Amino acid sequence: MTGVRDGATGVDALDAAFAETVRRTGASIGALYLLAPDQRQLFLDVLCGAPAEVAAPWARIPVNAPAPVAEALREERIVWVGSQEEMARTYPRTAAALPYPLALAAAPVTGVRRWGTLLLMWPAGRPPYMTQRERGHITASCGRLARLLEDTADDGTFPAPGELPRVLAAETAAGAAGPALAAADFIERLPGGSCALDLEGRFTYLSSGACELLGREAGQLLGTWPWQSLRWLDEPTFEDRYRAAVISREPIVFTACRPPDNWLDFHLYPDASGISVRIVPSGAPYPPAPAFRRSSRTAVPARAGRLYQLTHLAAALTEVVGVRDVIDLVADQVVPAFDAQGLVLSTVDAGRLRITGHRGYAPETIERLDGLALDTRYTPAGQVLATGVPAFFADPEEMRQTYPEATDISGKQAWAFLPLIVSGRPVGCCILSYDRPHTFPAEERAVLTSLAGLVAHALDRARLYDTKHDLAHGLQQALLPRTLPAVPGLRVAARYLPATRGMDIGGDFYDLIPLGATGAAAVIGDVQGHDVAAAALMGQVRTAVRAHAALGTTPDQVLRGTNRLLTDLGAELFVSCLYARLDFAARRVALASAGHPPPILRLPGGETLPLDVPPGPLLGIDPDARFPVTGIPLTPGLILAFYTDGLIETPGADLDDSIAGLARHLAAADDSDLDALIDTLVAESGAGRQRTDDVALLVLRHVGGGDRQAETGT
């Protein structure tokens, strides 16, 4: 297209003007982004010089994004990026998505209002600057596009966001549809050619030699994508080489193995009409091309490893729970992955940067850095948080030019300051440091910038988790008895063990309630769940049991009253509970259960067995539920062990077998020290290791009426 066709109106006129702008500027790729109706996004409307699939990751760009296209519109100025290094410094997130050698210009398309942004891209071989003449031409072209957009808005044909942009064919590709012309183009580009691809990546021509090397006939390959029709090329790395050639417009080389052991070199020579590919056995000579030598050392091969590394670290960051987990992961995996020797991880707290973790720094250095104000000029941390743009310093002299005091703080020789931003909100700052000067290639900067975003989200989640955990843990500890009361005639010990995974809290509880001079009550329970709601409900249940027990009611009445309270409250969590009333005067123990595991009884003679206590339903289900009462003699030397299911439940194990095993452990344990006895039960059951559920234990030993001593412990 060389100009707007006579009589062309609406979208056709817009497309013609856009294509003419791309051609006259010499750009290899052009894109026109339009402002969406919600004014919050730019959508890709028309594209030239690249297939729509290549541009798919950038089909939608938020207006507030730190990207050239968005910034040009926001600031209403031409944004010029002359090299990949400049891209990595100025727009690290864009560099992570476009790790190719190129230059680009983004210009606002404005008229009576803001319409969008024109994006132009050139191969990296062009001069890394823009002349005033070029700026003037681009500005004039944007004005023309704005007027055409105003016309489309007036006549009701203004483009709307679609699934894919309109793709315009380059002028030189107009006749490339037929295999004969495609072959002619290929021969002009590269003597002794092998095959040709269009910009979509499909085969348009194959020589007989190419078919022989690839092991397929031309009819089987024409019109197909290599990575689909040749399964041994179905690797993301190979497709990435093609994308690199399309975007950078520079020659690319890679080697692949055609099974079983035929290694082939693929040399890609791109231009505006497509890509010529020469295929030769690995190690065979190929025509000299100075630019090829330069491009063969691009970051593409290393990028595959970096992407794998980034994916691995991203997966690991999704598994961390608390802030300490984030710190350990960054220190143990991120720091060595980038050959760093030091780490400082800070979080934003009340307008200051509080250091939450560090490695490779002396304590006095951390003390000097801790608590810096967010707007500090002492180090680059404040600046990177304010702008959201990382800062990289390859040596002390580079740091000293802007932050003269920072170089003397730690003795480090190179630094990467990575802002941790979540939804525009600063979360903290991650600093990687080096004991020797360290250059930061564009690819490494891009990967570190992407990684900082992942760390920011992980750290934000971890802080929320820690806050919720501290609240729930504090609530639970406040609701559990700090100490058990001294009851004449009883020796008592208790233990609570939180789960080792998840929130580390739960609804397990125990209590010992004196009932006058001749009685006491023991209770143990388990509220469903491991969160704040479970801990809060646990406190309500414990309070209700105490209130009903203080009235001197029987065990079944205590459970019935507590059950009615829970059903009246409409609690969505259910509760198991075991209540025992000890009557020293009558020398009897009365027990009632609401779906709780049976207690273990050890008789004075040493016989030990699970006590048969017929359970009623869980509390909170049936307001009219009944709870059978079981009575046993209370004899001196008798031991009762109450516990929650976290002590006995093991994946794949039968529950009755686990209870019987607990009885055996109690029978063999020394009862001279009840705290030591609990340690034995915990160790033998395996609950002292990894636990997915919390554990509560309450052990009572009747010492007889003549022995008035009582021993308690938690």
XYZ file of C-alpha atoms in Angstrom:
714
model
C 0.000 0.000 0.000
C 1.514 3.324 -1.027
C -1.300 5.663 -0.159
C -4.920 6.017 0.707
C -7.046 4.716 -2.128
C -9.326 7.229 -3.792
C -12.733 7.124 -2.176
C -11.599 4.919 0.673
C -13.487 5.682 3.850
C -13.763 4.442 7.377
C -11.608 1.492 8.406
C -10.219 0.986 4.879
C -8.836 4.527 4.820
C -7.437 4.057 8.315
C -5.684 0.826 7.342
C -4.215 2.398 4.200
C -2.862 5.399 6.103
C -1.421 3.143 8.782
C 0.309 0.892 6.240
C 1.737 3.919 4.428
C 3.141 5.234 7.721
C 4.864 1.921 8.424
C 6.346 1.826 4.920
C 7.620 5.414 4.882
C 9.270 5.150 8.276
C 11.093 1.988 7.233
C 9.700 0.113 10.248
C 9.693 -3.670 10.068
C 6.646 -3.969 12.340
C 3.839 -1.510 12.997
C 0.876 -1.607 15.377
C -1.997 0.735 16.095
C -3.428 0.630 19.601
C -6.774 2.275 20.318
C -8.194 3.385 23.642
C -10.956 1.052 24.817
C -14.366 2.481 25.730
C -13.609 2.132 29.454
C -10.534 4.395 28.985
C -8.517 1.937 31.062
C -6.989 -0.252 28.353
C -5.377 0.011 24.948
C -6.348 -2.724 22.504
C -4.372 -3.743 19.422
C -6.527 -2.837 16.421
C -4.303 -3.283 13.370
C -0.895 -4.909 12.861
C 1.632 -4.994 10.015
C 4.840 -7.001 9.615
C 4.117 -9.758 12.153
C 1.433 -12.412 12.657
C -1.354 -11.825 15.157
C -0.249 -14.807 17.242
C 3.148 -13.218 17.878
C 1.471 -10.061 19.154
C -1.133 -11.918 21.241
C 0.622 -11.274 24.600
C 0.353 -7.519 23.954
C -3.167 -7.388 22.537
C -4.354 -5.573 25.689
C -2.196 -3.073 27.597
C -3.456 -1.199 30.679
C -3.205 2.560 30.315
C -1.323 2.792 33.620
C 1.176 0.069 32.655
C 4.921 0.888 32.729
C 5.198 0.254 28.976
C 6.171 2.530 26.045
C 2.749 2.264 24.370
C 0.908 3.285 27.537
C 3.406 5.967 28.565
C 3.256 7.644 25.161
C -0.503 8.041 25.547
C -0.385 9.132 29.199
C 2.303 11.759 28.663
C 1.287 12.643 25.081
C 4.821 12.428 23.733
C 6.885 10.178 21.480
C 8.658 7.468 23.463
C 11.862 6.282 21.787
C 13.795 3.160 22.808
C 16.970 2.746 20.794
C 18.266 -0.640 21.990
C 17.518 -3.693 24.057
C 19.814 -2.405 26.802
C 17.843 0.830 26.973
C 14.623 -1.192 27.064
C 15.896 -3.224 30.008
C 16.850 -0.075 31.908
C 13.721 1.957 31.201
C 10.971 -0.608 30.691
C 12.145 -3.845 32.337
C 8.737 -5.514 32.194
C 8.467 -4.894 28.462
C 12.020 -6.177 28.033
C 11.022 -9.403 29.787
C 8.334 -9.960 27.149
C 10.465 -8.721 24.210
C 13.992 -10.019 24.840
C 15.067 -9.323 21.254
C 17.448 -6.776 19.690
C 15.246 -3.990 18.340
C 14.419 -0.287 18.436
C 10.945 1.147 18.789
C 8.963 4.346 18.882
C 5.548 4.823 20.474
C 3.654 7.980 19.510
C 0.307 9.277 20.792
C -2.559 9.493 18.310
C -4.507 12.527 19.512
C -6.930 14.993 17.982
C -10.138 16.267 19.485
C -9.411 13.655 22.148
C -6.981 10.853 22.853
C -7.494 7.983 20.402
C -4.583 5.648 21.017
C -0.913 4.990 20.247
C 1.091 4.186 17.124
C 3.891 1.653 17.698
C 6.766 1.267 15.207
C 9.612 -1.246 15.501
C 12.915 -1.548 13.635
C 15.710 -4.137 13.638
C 18.508 -3.271 16.029
C 20.869 -2.451 13.143
C 19.366 1.017 12.640
C 20.951 4.064 14.366
C 20.052 4.166 18.091
C 18.604 7.677 17.817
C 15.728 9.434 16.061
C 16.182 12.537 13.949
C 13.964 15.592 14.154
C 12.790 14.857 10.619
C 11.675 11.371 11.673
C 9.920 12.770 14.737
C 8.108 15.322 12.603
C 7.016 12.687 10.091
C 5.703 10.360 12.825
C 3.874 13.246 14.519
C 2.244 14.263 11.227
C 1.256 10.657 10.527
C -0.338 10.365 13.977
C -2.329 13.543 13.283
C -3.577 12.052 10.047
C -4.560 8.815 11.796
C -6.397 10.851 14.453
C -8.448 12.661 11.803
C -9.367 9.358 10.158
C -10.378 7.937 13.537
C -12.588 10.980 14.090
C -14.249 10.245 10.749
C -14.872 6.621 11.716
C -16.370 7.776 15.007
C -18.685 10.181 13.162
C -19.928 7.587 10.667
C -20.325 4.829 13.282
C -17.539 2.557 11.991
C -15.065 3.151 14.821
C -13.178 -0.136 15.463
C -14.210 -2.116 18.529
C -11.977 -4.469 20.538
C -11.842 -7.873 18.879
C -10.298 -11.241 19.598
C -7.454 -10.648 17.095
C -6.224 -7.493 15.353
C -6.511 -6.914 11.629
C -3.239 -7.950 10.001
C -2.117 -6.048 6.891
C 0.235 -7.684 4.405
C 3.454 -5.841 3.638
C 3.751 -4.479 0.100
C 6.650 -6.759 -0.765
C 4.648 -9.797 0.268
C 1.765 -9.131 -2.097
C 2.812 -11.793 -4.523
C 4.138 -14.344 -2.069
C 1.020 -16.470 -2.000
C 2.056 -18.949 -4.737
C 4.821 -21.532 -4.236
C 6.652 -20.451 -7.436
C 6.926 -16.791 -6.401
C 7.829 -17.781 -2.858
C 10.661 -19.907 -4.253
C 11.835 -16.974 -6.402
C 11.906 -14.696 -3.355
C 13.833 -17.315 -1.473
C 16.458 -17.645 -4.206
C 16.938 -13.862 -4.234
C 17.538 -13.836 -0.509
C 19.846 -16.843 -0.179
C 21.737 -18.838 -2.877
C 21.170 -22.585 -2.824
C 18.109 -22.251 -0.641
C 16.292 -24.905 1.240
C 12.852 -23.664 2.280
C 10.844 -20.526 3.042
C 8.359 -19.560 5.745
C 5.834 -16.764 5.672
C 5.531 -14.364 8.601
C 2.916 -16.667 10.111
C 5.561 -19.390 10.272
C 4.058 -21.700 7.614
C 6.070 -23.418 4.886
C 5.613 -21.670 1.522
C 8.418 -23.364 -0.394
C 10.618 -26.437 0.054
C 13.420 -27.646 -2.154
C 13.999 -31.315 -2.813
C 17.067 -31.163 -0.591
C 15.008 -29.773 2.262
C 12.432 -32.531 1.878
C 15.208 -35.124 1.957
C 16.771 -33.680 5.107
C 13.419 -33.247 6.840
C 12.224 -36.702 5.812
C 8.898 -35.506 4.403
C 7.466 -34.649 0.999
C 6.680 -31.061 0.071
C 2.965 -31.785 -0.214
C 2.938 -32.925 3.416
C 4.617 -29.744 4.662
C 3.425 -26.815 2.531
C 1.041 -24.577 4.470
C 1.911 -26.183 7.812
C 3.887 -24.955 10.815
C 7.212 -26.814 11.246
C 6.634 -27.427 14.951
C 3.316 -29.122 14.160
C 4.082 -31.118 11.017
C 7.553 -32.184 12.239
C 7.094 -33.580 15.733
C 10.803 -33.490 16.505
C 10.674 -29.689 16.128
C 7.746 -29.451 18.552
C 9.763 -27.707 21.276
C 9.092 -24.185 22.622
C 12.788 -23.375 22.151
C 12.601 -23.867 18.368
C 9.408 -21.844 17.993
C 11.074 -19.113 20.044
C 13.912 -18.928 17.472
C 11.345 -18.240 14.756
C 9.696 -15.540 16.866
C 13.091 -13.959 17.530
C 13.764 -13.811 13.779
C 10.343 -12.284 13.030
C 10.655 -9.574 15.658
C 14.366 -8.746 15.458
C 14.622 -9.153 11.645
C 18.112 -10.546 12.208
C 19.505 -13.953 11.211
C 19.177 -16.696 13.797
C 20.693 -20.177 13.992
C 19.767 -23.267 15.976
C 20.506 -26.988 15.893
C 17.951 -29.788 16.178
C 18.086 -33.562 16.042
C 15.930 -35.456 13.568
C 15.504 -38.922 15.118
C 17.370 -41.012 15.625
C 20.686 -39.176 15.295
C 20.596 -36.753 12.353
C 21.689 -33.355 13.694
C 20.697 -30.431 11.468
C 21.617 -26.742 11.547
C 18.791 -24.314 10.723
C 19.843 -20.836 9.528
C 16.979 -18.329 9.492
C 17.248 -15.209 7.278
C 14.208 -12.930 7.780
C 12.892 -9.891 5.937
C 9.557 -8.128 5.559
C 8.059 -10.847 3.341
C 9.039 -13.945 5.266
C 11.951 -16.089 6.372
C 14.417 -18.036 4.257
C 15.671 -21.127 6.034
C 18.790 -22.985 5.100
C 19.048 -26.498 6.488
C 22.415 -28.277 6.459
C 23.835 -31.237 8.374
C 25.345 -29.996 11.602
C 28.879 -28.744 11.076
C 28.543 -28.262 7.301
C 29.668 -24.897 5.831
C 27.145 -22.176 5.153
C 27.383 -18.857 3.276
C 29.179 -16.150 5.263
C 26.977 -13.454 6.770
C 28.544 -10.902 9.142
C 25.239 -10.084 10.799
C 24.634 -13.779 11.379
C 27.733 -14.093 13.548
C 26.483 -11.285 15.747
C 22.965 -12.671 16.045
C 24.051 -16.208 16.780
C 25.220 -14.931 20.129
C 21.865 -13.499 21.096
C 20.338 -14.304 24.414
C 17.858 -16.784 22.956
C 19.628 -20.051 23.963
C 20.289 -18.751 27.464
C 16.767 -17.398 27.659
C 15.284 -20.898 27.617
C 17.308 -21.723 30.732
C 16.311 -18.451 32.360
C 12.650 -19.106 31.587
C 12.932 -22.562 33.135
C 14.608 -21.028 36.150
C 11.926 -18.360 36.425
C 9.179 -20.970 36.133
C 10.807 -23.096 38.814
C 11.131 -20.177 41.210
C 7.568 -19.059 40.457
C 6.271 -22.508 41.356
C 8.294 -22.473 44.571
C 6.950 -19.035 45.513
C 3.373 -20.292 45.218
C 4.103 -22.848 47.951
C 5.494 -20.500 50.586
C 3.268 -19.708 53.544
C 4.763 -17.134 55.904
C 7.203 -14.258 55.557
C 10.014 -16.420 56.903
C 9.333 -18.954 54.134
C 9.639 -16.197 51.498
C 12.928 -15.008 52.988
C 14.364 -18.520 53.111
C 13.312 -19.249 49.527
C 14.816 -16.035 48.148
C 18.013 -16.578 50.134
C 18.385 -20.265 49.301
C 17.316 -20.260 45.638
C 17.156 -16.778 44.129
C 20.446 -15.460 45.509
C 22.612 -18.374 44.270
C 20.682 -18.582 40.986
C 21.960 -15.113 40.081
C 25.433 -15.608 41.614
C 24.759 -12.984 44.288
C 26.367 -13.038 47.719
C 24.079 -10.740 49.706
C 20.362 -10.220 50.259
C 18.278 -7.624 52.060
C 14.503 -8.041 52.015
C 12.532 -5.105 53.422
C 8.812 -4.511 53.886
C 6.926 -1.242 54.040
C 5.675 -0.507 57.550
C 4.299 2.831 58.750
C 6.225 4.846 56.155
C 9.499 3.049 56.731
C 11.410 0.116 55.296
C 11.729 -2.569 57.948
C 14.248 -5.312 57.207
C 12.540 -8.668 57.584
C 15.385 -10.850 56.356
C 18.974 -10.691 55.169
C 21.975 -12.804 54.193
C 25.627 -11.919 53.778
C 25.549 -8.714 55.837
C 27.053 -7.855 59.209
C 24.554 -7.102 62.024
C 25.808 -3.518 62.378
C 25.146 -2.905 58.665
C 21.593 -4.193 58.976
C 21.083 -1.994 62.036
C 22.079 1.086 59.990
C 19.759 0.172 57.125
C 16.738 -0.878 59.157
C 13.928 1.644 59.465
C 14.901 3.991 56.610
C 12.128 6.332 55.496
C 10.398 5.501 52.224
C 11.717 8.718 50.651
C 15.298 8.053 51.727
C 18.125 9.269 49.503
C 20.650 7.324 51.544
C 20.253 4.300 49.255
C 18.362 3.757 45.973
C 15.598 1.827 47.811
C 13.369 4.878 48.190
C 13.705 5.887 44.545
C 12.897 2.433 43.146
C 9.819 2.205 45.372
C 8.632 5.655 44.306
C 9.051 4.949 40.579
C 8.509 1.196 40.487
C 11.586 0.897 38.243
C 14.481 -1.354 39.361
C 17.969 0.082 39.697
C 21.147 -1.813 38.784
C 24.670 -0.730 39.728
C 27.517 -2.712 38.176
C 30.271 -1.260 40.407
C 30.785 1.151 43.341
C 31.651 4.070 41.062
C 28.289 3.795 39.313
C 26.550 3.796 42.695
C 28.683 6.648 44.034
C 27.620 8.999 41.258
C 24.066 9.175 42.613
C 24.313 7.790 46.149
C 27.770 8.685 47.479
C 27.141 7.384 51.010
C 25.664 4.020 49.999
C 28.943 2.491 48.820
C 30.518 2.717 52.291
C 27.707 0.981 54.154
C 28.384 -2.663 53.371
C 31.506 -2.951 51.249
C 29.555 -4.606 48.433
C 30.643 -4.025 44.839
C 27.418 -4.365 42.780
C 23.722 -4.123 43.542
C 20.283 -4.867 42.095
C 17.485 -2.895 43.788
C 14.155 -4.516 42.939
C 10.909 -2.791 43.970
C 8.200 -5.113 45.263
C 4.941 -3.656 43.957
C 1.455 -5.194 44.125
C -1.377 -3.460 42.236
C 0.504 -0.159 42.332
C 1.067 -0.458 46.078
C 4.648 -0.728 47.396
C 5.123 -3.847 49.492
C 8.862 -3.679 50.024
C 12.264 -3.837 48.380
C 14.548 -6.749 47.519
C 18.268 -6.025 47.224
C 20.717 -8.501 45.709
C 24.362 -7.575 46.186
C 27.705 -8.855 44.972
C 31.164 -8.993 46.501
C 32.717 -8.140 43.123
C 31.644 -5.848 40.260
C 28.867 -7.486 38.262
C 27.363 -6.442 34.952
C 23.637 -6.968 34.510
C 22.846 -8.028 30.924
C 19.480 -7.015 29.522
C 18.134 -10.547 29.825
C 19.161 -10.840 33.478
C 17.551 -7.489 34.290
C 14.347 -8.594 32.618
C 14.250 -11.885 34.536
C 15.028 -10.187 37.854
C 12.273 -7.661 37.233
C 9.753 -10.402 36.512
C 10.937 -12.324 39.555
C 10.488 -9.242 41.737
C 6.814 -9.179 40.810
C 6.440 -12.805 41.890
C 8.290 -12.160 45.152
C 6.096 -9.113 45.807
C 2.886 -11.117 45.536
C 4.317 -13.964 47.607
C 5.482 -11.535 50.292
C 2.130 -9.747 50.347
C 0.285 -13.052 50.789
C 2.758 -14.150 53.446
C 2.295 -10.948 55.467
C -1.462 -11.387 55.343
C -1.063 -14.995 56.430
C 1.234 -14.064 59.323
C -1.174 -11.360 60.481
C -4.111 -13.742 60.392
C -2.074 -16.458 62.073
C -0.913 -14.175 64.887
C -4.484 -13.032 65.482
C -5.859 -16.571 65.552
C -2.982 -17.940 67.612
C -3.352 -15.150 70.155
C -7.082 -15.755 70.318
C -6.592 -19.462 70.830
C -3.960 -19.034 73.519
C -6.212 -16.578 75.332
C -9.070 -19.081 75.291
C -7.069 -22.112 76.442
C -6.388 -22.332 80.206
C -2.983 -20.912 81.095
C -2.722 -23.314 84.038
C -4.959 -26.026 85.375
C -6.424 -25.570 88.855
C -5.176 -27.667 91.790
C -7.793 -30.278 92.693
C -7.265 -32.326 95.888
C -7.049 -36.021 95.054
C -5.914 -35.516 91.462
C -2.637 -35.285 89.638
C -3.128 -33.620 86.265
C -1.097 -32.847 83.151
C -2.166 -31.445 79.803
C -0.622 -30.591 76.459
C -1.652 -28.746 73.300
C 0.278 -29.249 70.041
C -0.655 -27.118 67.013
C -0.630 -28.540 63.510
C 2.726 -28.241 61.762
C 1.081 -27.271 58.467
C -1.447 -24.623 57.598
C -2.463 -21.991 60.125
C -0.855 -23.839 63.093
C -4.036 -23.269 65.061
C -7.242 -25.146 65.557
C -10.272 -25.754 67.711
C -8.931 -28.428 70.069
C -9.394 -27.572 73.752
C -9.314 -29.068 77.229
C -10.279 -27.871 80.698
C -10.404 -28.944 84.336
C -13.257 -27.482 86.429
C -13.370 -27.733 90.253
C -16.885 -28.565 91.497
C -16.861 -27.796 95.201
C -14.869 -29.724 97.770
C -15.781 -33.205 96.556
C -15.916 -33.013 92.800
C -14.294 -31.919 89.567
C -15.046 -32.068 85.859
C -12.695 -32.788 82.974
C -13.574 -31.840 79.415
C -11.883 -32.185 76.057
C -13.187 -31.205 72.629
C -12.389 -30.598 68.997
C -13.983 -27.880 66.850
C -14.006 -28.542 63.120
C -11.502 -26.417 61.184
C -8.156 -24.698 61.645
C -8.813 -20.982 61.469
C -10.026 -17.970 63.411
C -13.636 -19.165 63.293
C -12.660 -22.510 64.850
C -10.686 -20.816 67.609
C -13.553 -18.409 68.354
C -16.136 -21.207 68.489
C -13.825 -23.193 70.744
C -13.968 -20.332 73.249
C -17.773 -20.298 73.143
C -17.980 -24.062 73.689
C -15.545 -23.988 76.598
C -17.468 -21.126 78.219
C -20.803 -22.927 77.763
C -19.448 -26.165 79.271
C -18.111 -24.273 82.278
C -21.412 -22.458 82.777
C -23.479 -25.665 82.717
C -20.936 -27.578 84.816
C -21.041 -24.896 87.537
C -24.746 -25.692 88.027
C -23.817 -29.188 89.189
C -25.687 -30.868 86.327
C -24.964 -34.350 85.029
C -22.672 -34.919 82.037
C -25.540 -35.497 79.613
C -27.225 -32.278 80.738
C -23.990 -30.325 80.273
C -23.668 -31.577 76.685
C -27.370 -31.028 75.956
C -27.179 -27.410 77.156
C -24.029 -26.735 75.156
C -25.573 -28.372 72.091
C -28.670 -26.184 72.282
C -26.489 -23.078 72.520
C -24.571 -24.026 69.382
C -27.697 -24.819 67.377
C -29.281 -21.525 68.518
C -26.156 -19.661 67.407
C -26.388 -21.320 63.986
C -22.725 -22.243 64.041
C -21.619 -23.766 60.751
C -18.872 -25.793 62.444
C -19.471 -28.995 64.387
C -17.846 -29.954 67.677
C -16.899 -33.250 69.283
C -16.709 -33.237 73.071
C -16.087 -35.624 75.972
C -17.196 -34.592 79.464
C -16.382 -36.454 82.692
C -17.657 -35.643 86.196
C -15.545 -36.997 89.066
C -17.347 -37.444 92.405
C -14.763 -38.108 95.114
C -17.381 -38.636 97.818
C -19.305 -41.278 95.854
C -16.071 -42.566 94.261
C -17.668 -42.546 90.810
C -16.861 -41.124 87.400
C -19.724 -40.298 85.013
C -18.902 -39.677 81.347
C -20.816 -38.556 78.264
C -19.555 -38.167 74.694
C -20.642 -36.086 71.704
C -18.944 -37.998 68.907
C -15.521 -37.872 70.589
C -12.894 -40.659 70.643
C -13.154 -42.782 73.819
C -10.808 -42.096 76.749
C -8.128 -44.629 77.677
C -8.545 -46.143 81.152
C -5.613 -47.558 83.093
C -6.613 -49.450 86.232
C -4.452 -49.579 89.378
C -3.387 -53.149 88.547
C -1.994 -52.015 85.173
C -4.810 -53.220 82.908
C -5.332 -50.608 80.192
C -8.164 -50.390 77.673
C -10.295 -47.916 75.734
C -13.336 -47.063 77.818
C -16.637 -47.927 76.147
C -18.549 -44.626 76.174
C -21.486 -44.750 73.713
C -21.243 -41.474 71.779
C -24.090 -39.124 70.984
C -24.074 -36.931 67.864
C -21.648 -34.057 67.371
C -22.624 -30.789 68.993
C -24.382 -28.272 66.778
C -26.339 -30.713 64.588
C -29.518 -31.817 66.367
C -30.996 -29.494 69.029
C -32.861 -32.432 70.623
C -29.921 -34.840 70.712
C -29.436 -37.146 73.722
C -26.069 -38.165 75.149
C -25.827 -41.510 77.031
C -23.995 -41.502 80.374
C -21.436 -44.138 81.319
C -20.320 -44.674 84.957
C -17.166 -46.331 86.342
C -15.694 -46.626 89.864
C -13.161 -43.990 90.891
C -10.415 -45.959 92.610
C -7.016 -44.706 93.856
C -4.331 -45.100 91.194
C -6.791 -44.955 88.300
C -5.580 -43.022 85.212
C -7.822 -41.496 82.556
C -6.301 -40.179 79.322
C -8.446 -37.805 77.220
C -7.236 -36.872 73.727
C -8.334 -35.482 70.377
C -8.202 -37.340 67.053
C -5.021 -35.578 65.941
C -3.131 -37.954 68.277
C -4.427 -41.153 66.706
C -5.429 -40.425 63.107
C -2.881 -41.605 60.550
C -3.603 -41.777 56.800
C -4.363 -45.364 55.806
C -4.530 -46.664 59.394
C -7.644 -48.135 61.009
C -8.950 -45.881 63.797
C -9.687 -48.764 66.204
C -6.161 -50.083 65.716
C -4.736 -46.632 66.465
C -6.786 -46.371 69.672
C -5.646 -49.852 70.731
C -2.051 -48.836 70.043
C -2.456 -45.754 72.237
C -3.748 -47.996 75.050
C -0.636 -50.166 74.752
C 1.622 -47.116 74.956
C -0.205 -45.914 78.078
C 0.071 -49.337 79.683
C 3.849 -49.383 79.194
C 4.475 -45.761 80.227
C 5.905 -44.702 83.600
C 3.193 -42.847 85.531
C 5.433 -41.284 88.165
C 5.603 -38.072 86.115
C 2.507 -37.287 84.087
C 4.273 -34.701 81.907
C 6.857 -37.309 80.966
C 4.024 -39.751 80.343
C 2.449 -37.314 77.859
C 5.820 -36.938 76.126
C 5.911 -40.720 75.740
C 2.393 -40.892 74.282
C 3.139 -38.110 71.807
C 6.406 -39.676 70.715
C 5.038 -43.207 70.384
C 2.026 -42.064 68.383
C 4.164 -40.088 65.940
C 2.344 -36.824 66.711
C 5.658 -35.196 67.621
C 6.580 -35.107 63.917
C 4.667 -33.584 61.008
C 1.007 -33.089 61.929
C -1.870 -32.064 59.688
C -4.145 -31.696 62.728
C -3.697 -30.195 66.148
C -3.547 -32.372 69.272
C -4.914 -31.918 72.795
C -4.136 -34.291 75.677
C -5.455 -34.299 79.258
C -4.300 -36.994 81.696
C -5.814 -37.465 85.195
C -4.564 -39.747 87.994
C -6.615 -40.258 91.149
C -4.222 -40.331 94.118
C -6.806 -41.217 96.766
C -8.485 -39.296 99.512
C -5.508 -39.485 101.889
C -3.144 -37.855 99.445
C -4.208 -34.226 99.155
C -1.407 -33.211 96.797
C -2.214 -32.136 93.294
C 0.156 -31.810 90.370
C -0.734 -29.811 87.308
C 1.059 -28.897 84.104
C 0.443 -27.590 80.640
